[in-house]
Each structure stands twice: as structure tokens, then as C-alpha cells.
Amino acid sequence: MRKFIVTAAAIAALALVGPAGAQSPIVIKFSHVVAPDTPKGKATEKFKELAEKYTGGKVKVEHYPNSQLYKDKEELEALQLGAVQMLAPSNSKFGPIGVKEFEVFDLPFVLPDKKALRRVTDGPLGKRMLKLLDSKGMVGLAYWDNGFKEMSANKPLRNPEDFKGLKFRIQSSKILEAQFRALGAIPQVMAFSEVYQALQTGVVDGQENTPSNMYTQKMHEVQKYTTLSDHGYIGYVVVTNKKFWDGLPADIRGQLEKAMAEATAYGNDLAESENNDALAEMKKSGKTQFIELTQAQKAAWRKVVQPVYDDAAARVGKNTLEEFEKTVQGAATN
């Protein structure tokens, strides 16, 4: 696969050069792993529309959803090699490439609501975290929301002991691995594009995801129960290849930054309504039974996963974790 990515990068570089004197548009290949009718997919389409409009056609954005080009484990390497110019990977994806600070977003129950999230992503901490990506050959452009995660399985999940021995699909994240081990489950890293079939065939017993991801991938059709836990958050960082970005004319870069800011506001507003609509559609389908946790049950979940915070301090850095929690608590009191 690496050989394929390197070849694709070489072809992309040649395509950007074009014939001498030709005014070929600058091509931005924007790749991601989810469906086009998700918040991420729609935000990408909005960025494409605005980028092409604001640059007067000097930029052409090609949108590749649903792992058409690369799967989870391949896409960041493809970006670093220049085979694609933009991605919007989940926060979890940056830990395996050495920027572990982003795994703080994976902590269970760390974000009480959207207001707390915005204080993190729009504030000094969020900006400093984006700068950490420079050393990996990429530039962090924006934070995009998906939403809060629910748990699903083929047995009811009400109490921590209900997880014991079940196999759960996770993204590649040591924090998520620790979360499921604390619950007594068996975490299995798996590409997003493979989850539906794995659930259908029993390779894994359950998964955690936002309603929009579950609905667009039809996961609710192969899971008997969904617990409305809101225990975690899925968000994305829009990144671009640093060499490509720094090589753009300043005026083009400014127009793309404007397009990205507007697409981000659009997508983040959309994410909440898309998740609400997806939840309503899944309930209407009757294919998965929804479980509401009592306050006592949710408190039991919190207690069981509390040791995960000790792991997080060692992985993401004690200072990062403390600043994250302080920022969140500040949001909660305002």
C-alpha cells in the first residue's frame, strides 16, 4: 500500500505542475472515510463550493468520501506524502502518528456539552494543539464536529458488568482501548468501512458511534440494542499537507481560509441537527431498541472508567489534561 501511495503522490505532483504557461486550476483532493450525507461529508461539500467560488475557479476541490481513496490507517500517510491535499480525520487518528495530545478528546465523559467543547476548540488550547501538527508535515485548519457517541450491541447495555467479554470495535486509540478494558470488554481496532460487515457477521459484538454515523452506515440494522449514553465525543481535525499549503500564493491561501471558516460554522451547526434526525429515523425504523440510562447507571459507568484518566495523564501529558479539564470546567460555570 505504501508503494501505491507514493506512486499516487508522484502523479498528483505532476498534475499540479501542468503544461508550461497553462493556467490549470490548483487541485485539492479532499478524502475522508464516512458517507457524503454525514456532517463531515456535507461540510466538505460546502468547503468545495466556497473554495471554488472565492478563488474564482483557481482552485478545484475533488471530494472523495466513503474511503474511496484510502482507509483509516492509510489516509494520514497519503496526506504526508502528498497523494491527497486535505483530510478530516477524527481526533483519535493523531495519537498513532505521535501527536498523543489529541487523544484527550477520547476520554469518556470528559465533555459535558457543546458549550464546553467550543471553549476548548475555539480557545488558546485548541490553537496550540493544532500547531503540534506542523512537525508531522501537516497544517491543522479547523475543528469539525460530529457529536456525542452512543453504545450499541446485541445485548442490552445498562450496567458496566453488561460489557464483560463483549468484543467492541474501536478506532486506533489507547484511550479508547483503556475505556473498554475498564468496562470488561475486548477492544478491537478496525477500519470504519469494515464495521457494518463485522457487526453483521459477529466478528465484533458492538461499537460506539454518533447517531449520524450509525444511521448512514446502517449499523442500527445489525445491532439489537442502542444505549443513549452520550459518554464520548467524535470530532475531526481538518488538515492539509504543509508543503502544499505553504506553497500556495498568499491570496489563494487567504481565500481558502475564509472558505474553511464558513464551512466549519456551517458543518458544526449542521452536526447537531443531523444527529437528532438520524436518531429519530433509527427509532422510527424499529430495528434497534433504545435504552435510556438512569442517573445511577450513568454514575456507575463514570466510576468504572475513572482509571482511564490516569492512563490519559501519562499519554497526553499531565499539563494538557489539566488544562483541558480546567477549560471544560470554566465552560460549565459560565
XYZ file of C-alpha atoms in Angstrom:
334
model
C 0.000 0.000 0.000
C 2.840 2.437 0.735
C 4.176 1.893 -2.814
C 0.722 2.706 -4.173
C 0.529 5.888 -2.063
C 3.994 7.018 -3.180
C 3.014 6.476 -6.836
C -0.224 8.380 -6.314
C 1.721 11.228 -4.712
C 4.086 11.413 -7.711
C 1.168 11.545 -10.141
C -0.533 14.228 -8.043
C 2.652 16.335 -8.044
C 2.907 16.114 -11.837
C -0.748 17.015 -12.223
C -0.240 20.173 -10.167
C 2.641 21.327 -12.360
C 0.733 21.154 -15.662
C 1.955 22.404 -19.026
C 4.245 25.432 -19.114
C 2.287 28.660 -19.021
C -1.063 26.894 -18.597
C -3.493 28.319 -16.077
C -4.597 24.953 -14.714
C -6.603 25.126 -11.507
C -4.936 24.091 -8.254
C -6.435 20.702 -7.396
C -7.250 19.843 -3.788
C -8.124 16.195 -3.246
C -10.205 16.075 -0.062
C -10.542 12.485 1.147
C -12.434 11.003 4.098
C -13.894 7.707 5.291
C -17.556 8.494 6.040
C -20.639 8.868 3.838
C -21.294 12.078 1.866
C -24.605 12.638 3.688
C -22.936 12.908 7.125
C -21.977 16.222 8.791
C -18.381 15.726 7.603
C -19.459 14.945 4.067
C -21.760 17.960 3.867
C -19.142 20.288 5.388
C -16.654 19.073 2.766
C -19.164 19.843 0.003
C -19.703 23.325 1.467
C -15.932 23.910 1.544
C -15.689 22.776 -2.093
C -18.453 25.178 -3.121
C -16.985 28.165 -1.263
C -13.325 27.474 -2.148
C -14.101 27.349 -5.854
C -16.301 30.452 -5.560
C -13.872 32.617 -3.564
C -10.863 31.705 -5.720
C -12.772 32.367 -8.924
C -12.130 28.840 -10.161
C -8.384 28.974 -9.486
C -8.893 26.072 -7.082
C -10.767 22.856 -7.808
C -11.752 20.674 -4.864
C -12.286 16.977 -5.539
C -14.342 15.282 -2.818
C -13.691 11.572 -2.143
C -15.964 10.208 0.646
C -16.583 6.664 1.931
C -12.929 5.513 1.840
C -12.914 5.761 -1.967
C -9.196 6.564 -1.922
C -7.841 5.490 1.470
C -8.996 3.730 4.623
C -8.448 4.969 8.177
C -4.917 3.662 8.586
C -3.765 4.863 5.154
C -5.092 8.387 4.844
C -2.642 10.279 7.074
C 0.340 8.705 5.356
C -1.220 9.607 1.995
C -1.525 13.234 3.133
C 2.043 13.383 4.416
C 3.304 12.020 1.087
C 1.196 14.487 -0.901
C -1.125 11.936 -2.546
C -4.057 13.964 -1.164
C -4.122 17.565 -0.023
C -6.826 17.591 2.668
C -8.354 15.217 5.184
C -10.636 15.458 8.188
C -9.530 12.537 10.415
C -11.025 12.002 13.841
C -9.032 13.273 16.812
C -8.128 9.669 17.653
C -6.078 9.246 14.469
C -3.289 11.576 15.594
C -2.138 9.551 18.594
C -0.673 6.703 16.498
C 1.446 9.178 14.488
C 2.916 10.696 17.641
C 0.619 13.621 18.493
C -0.947 11.971 21.520
C -2.390 15.177 22.930
C -5.430 14.818 20.649
C -6.428 11.614 22.425
C -7.677 13.744 25.311
C -10.886 14.173 23.258
C -11.400 10.392 23.541
C -11.776 10.386 27.320
C -15.171 9.117 28.484
C -17.436 11.798 29.952
C -14.750 14.496 29.585
C -17.042 16.892 27.669
C -20.386 17.668 29.328
C -21.860 19.600 26.417
C -21.229 21.546 23.211
C -20.507 24.775 25.056
C -17.581 23.143 26.866
C -16.340 21.727 23.559
C -16.328 25.162 21.904
C -14.314 26.637 24.764
C -11.634 24.040 24.042
C -11.598 24.115 20.229
C -12.011 27.882 19.814
C -9.688 28.858 22.651
C -5.925 29.003 23.220
C -5.646 25.270 23.973
C -7.266 24.271 20.689
C -4.980 26.588 18.710
C -1.851 25.265 20.439
C -2.877 21.697 19.714
C -3.263 22.455 16.003
C 0.289 23.841 15.934
C 1.595 20.470 17.154
C 0.735 19.038 13.740
C 3.342 21.179 11.955
C 6.108 18.776 12.960
C 4.268 15.946 11.178
C 4.211 17.719 7.818
C 0.650 18.957 8.095
C -1.236 22.108 8.996
C -4.320 21.993 11.215
C -7.023 24.225 9.725
C -10.181 23.655 11.751
C -12.109 21.510 14.202
C -15.243 19.882 12.805
C -17.932 18.328 14.990
C -19.673 15.060 14.593
C -21.254 14.686 18.002
C -21.644 12.590 21.109
C -21.366 8.803 20.995
C -23.840 6.090 21.890
C -23.100 2.424 22.605
C -24.657 -0.421 20.634
C -24.550 -4.217 20.942
C -26.690 -7.315 20.530
C -27.441 -7.365 24.247
C -28.723 -4.562 26.492
C -26.000 -2.326 27.950
C -27.268 -0.772 31.167
C -24.626 -1.560 33.762
C -20.825 -1.856 33.479
C -20.992 -5.620 34.003
C -23.071 -5.937 30.806
C -19.911 -5.235 28.780
C -17.968 -8.176 30.153
C -16.436 -10.338 27.443
C -18.025 -8.481 24.510
C -15.848 -7.525 21.527
C -16.118 -3.827 20.612
C -14.787 -2.124 17.512
C -12.673 0.923 18.283
C -10.613 3.458 16.423
C -6.865 3.211 16.976
C -6.645 4.985 20.326
C -5.004 3.835 23.546
C -7.562 5.870 25.500
C -10.482 4.071 23.856
C -8.726 0.765 24.378
C -8.372 1.543 28.085
C -12.032 2.623 28.253
C -13.342 -0.719 27.020
C -10.893 -2.735 29.082
C -12.090 -0.840 32.170
C -15.639 -1.906 31.260
C -14.508 -5.525 30.924
C -14.918 -5.609 27.123
C -12.409 -6.614 24.437
C -11.454 -3.701 22.151
C -10.639 -4.435 18.510
C -9.175 -1.782 16.201
C -10.963 -1.808 12.861
C -11.366 0.500 9.857
C -14.651 2.404 9.806
C -15.534 0.992 6.380
C -15.409 -2.565 7.767
C -17.644 -2.082 10.825
C -21.044 -2.890 9.321
C -19.914 -6.269 7.974
C -18.087 -7.071 11.212
C -21.259 -6.411 13.198
C -23.375 -8.346 10.714
C -21.134 -11.424 10.831
C -20.407 -11.316 14.571
C -16.701 -10.549 14.236
C -17.419 -7.859 16.832
C -20.395 -7.657 19.194
C -20.764 -3.916 19.420
C -19.454 -0.446 18.703
C -19.642 3.187 19.813
C -20.587 5.976 17.430
C -22.653 9.050 16.780
C -26.226 8.600 15.515
C -25.397 10.096 12.091
C -22.553 7.624 11.556
C -24.668 4.707 12.752
C -27.623 5.615 10.568
C -25.750 6.373 7.339
C -23.768 3.128 7.672
C -26.923 1.148 8.613
C -25.287 -0.124 11.817
C -28.639 0.049 13.624
C -29.918 -2.685 11.302
C -27.386 -5.185 12.689
C -27.473 -4.172 16.372
C -30.398 -5.152 18.577
C -29.806 -2.508 21.262
C -28.503 1.062 21.397
C -27.802 2.761 24.734
C -28.124 6.550 24.710
C -25.020 7.074 26.804
C -23.501 10.291 25.344
C -20.334 9.020 27.003
C -17.824 10.316 24.470
C -17.280 12.695 21.607
C -16.277 12.289 17.970
C -14.795 15.279 16.239
C -12.404 15.846 13.374
C -9.392 17.994 12.626
C -9.216 19.312 9.079
C -5.589 19.013 7.996
C -3.674 19.855 4.850
C -0.249 18.878 3.576
C 2.136 21.530 4.949
C 4.379 21.711 1.869
C 1.327 22.125 -0.367
C -0.264 24.751 1.909
C 2.902 26.803 2.378
C 3.480 26.734 -1.397
C 0.139 28.352 -2.230
C 0.011 32.026 -3.239
C -0.883 34.149 -0.202
C -4.135 35.409 -1.741
C -5.299 31.867 -2.555
C -4.438 30.717 0.973
C -6.466 33.585 2.427
C -9.483 32.740 0.270
C -9.276 29.091 1.303
C -9.057 30.077 4.974
C -12.234 32.143 4.530
C -13.974 29.213 2.826
C -12.841 26.851 5.594
C -14.089 29.165 8.372
C -17.528 29.390 6.773
C -17.695 25.658 6.003
C -16.726 24.934 9.621
C -19.530 27.109 11.021
C -21.982 25.505 8.587
C -20.882 21.943 9.364
C -20.793 22.374 13.123
C -24.300 23.851 13.167
C -25.471 21.015 10.952
C -23.920 18.227 13.029
C -26.340 18.522 15.931
C -29.463 18.538 13.752
C -28.132 15.670 11.610
C -27.597 13.533 14.706
C -31.050 14.365 16.030
C -32.612 13.466 12.659
C -30.620 10.212 12.444
C -31.716 9.245 15.956
C -35.360 9.893 15.049
C -35.062 7.802 11.873
C -33.452 4.892 13.731
C -36.199 4.998 16.350
C -38.814 5.049 13.607
C -37.243 2.011 11.915
C -37.739 -0.149 14.999
C -34.647 -2.181 14.116
C -32.720 -1.346 17.277
C -34.170 -0.943 20.754
C -33.090 2.247 22.543
C -32.125 2.245 26.199
C -32.126 5.334 28.431
C -29.721 5.197 31.365
C -30.820 6.202 34.838
C -28.648 8.680 36.746
C -27.447 5.825 38.964
C -26.465 3.710 35.956
C -24.587 6.570 34.327
C -22.790 7.251 37.633
C -21.720 3.580 37.724
C -20.278 3.893 34.187
C -18.355 7.012 35.215
C -16.917 5.304 38.292
C -15.707 2.258 36.345
C -13.941 4.305 33.647
C -12.326 6.793 36.055
C -8.957 4.917 35.996
C -8.732 5.721 32.283
C -7.867 9.294 33.312
C -4.682 8.032 34.963
C -3.680 6.414 31.657
C -4.529 9.631 29.856
C -2.272 11.748 32.062
C 0.661 9.528 31.126
C -0.187 9.526 27.404
C -1.407 13.026 26.557
C 0.615 14.799 29.259
C -0.491 15.884 32.700
C -0.422 19.581 31.755
C -2.592 19.039 28.664
C -5.131 17.015 30.632
C -5.263 19.567 33.455
C -5.670 22.483 31.025
C -8.375 20.595 29.116
C -10.315 19.857 32.307
C -9.872 23.426 33.556
C -11.161 24.823 30.256
C -14.162 22.459 30.330
C -14.990 23.330 33.953
C -14.763 27.010 33.113
C -17.305 26.494 30.340
C -19.609 24.637 32.696
C -19.691 27.505 35.231
C -20.357 30.331 32.738
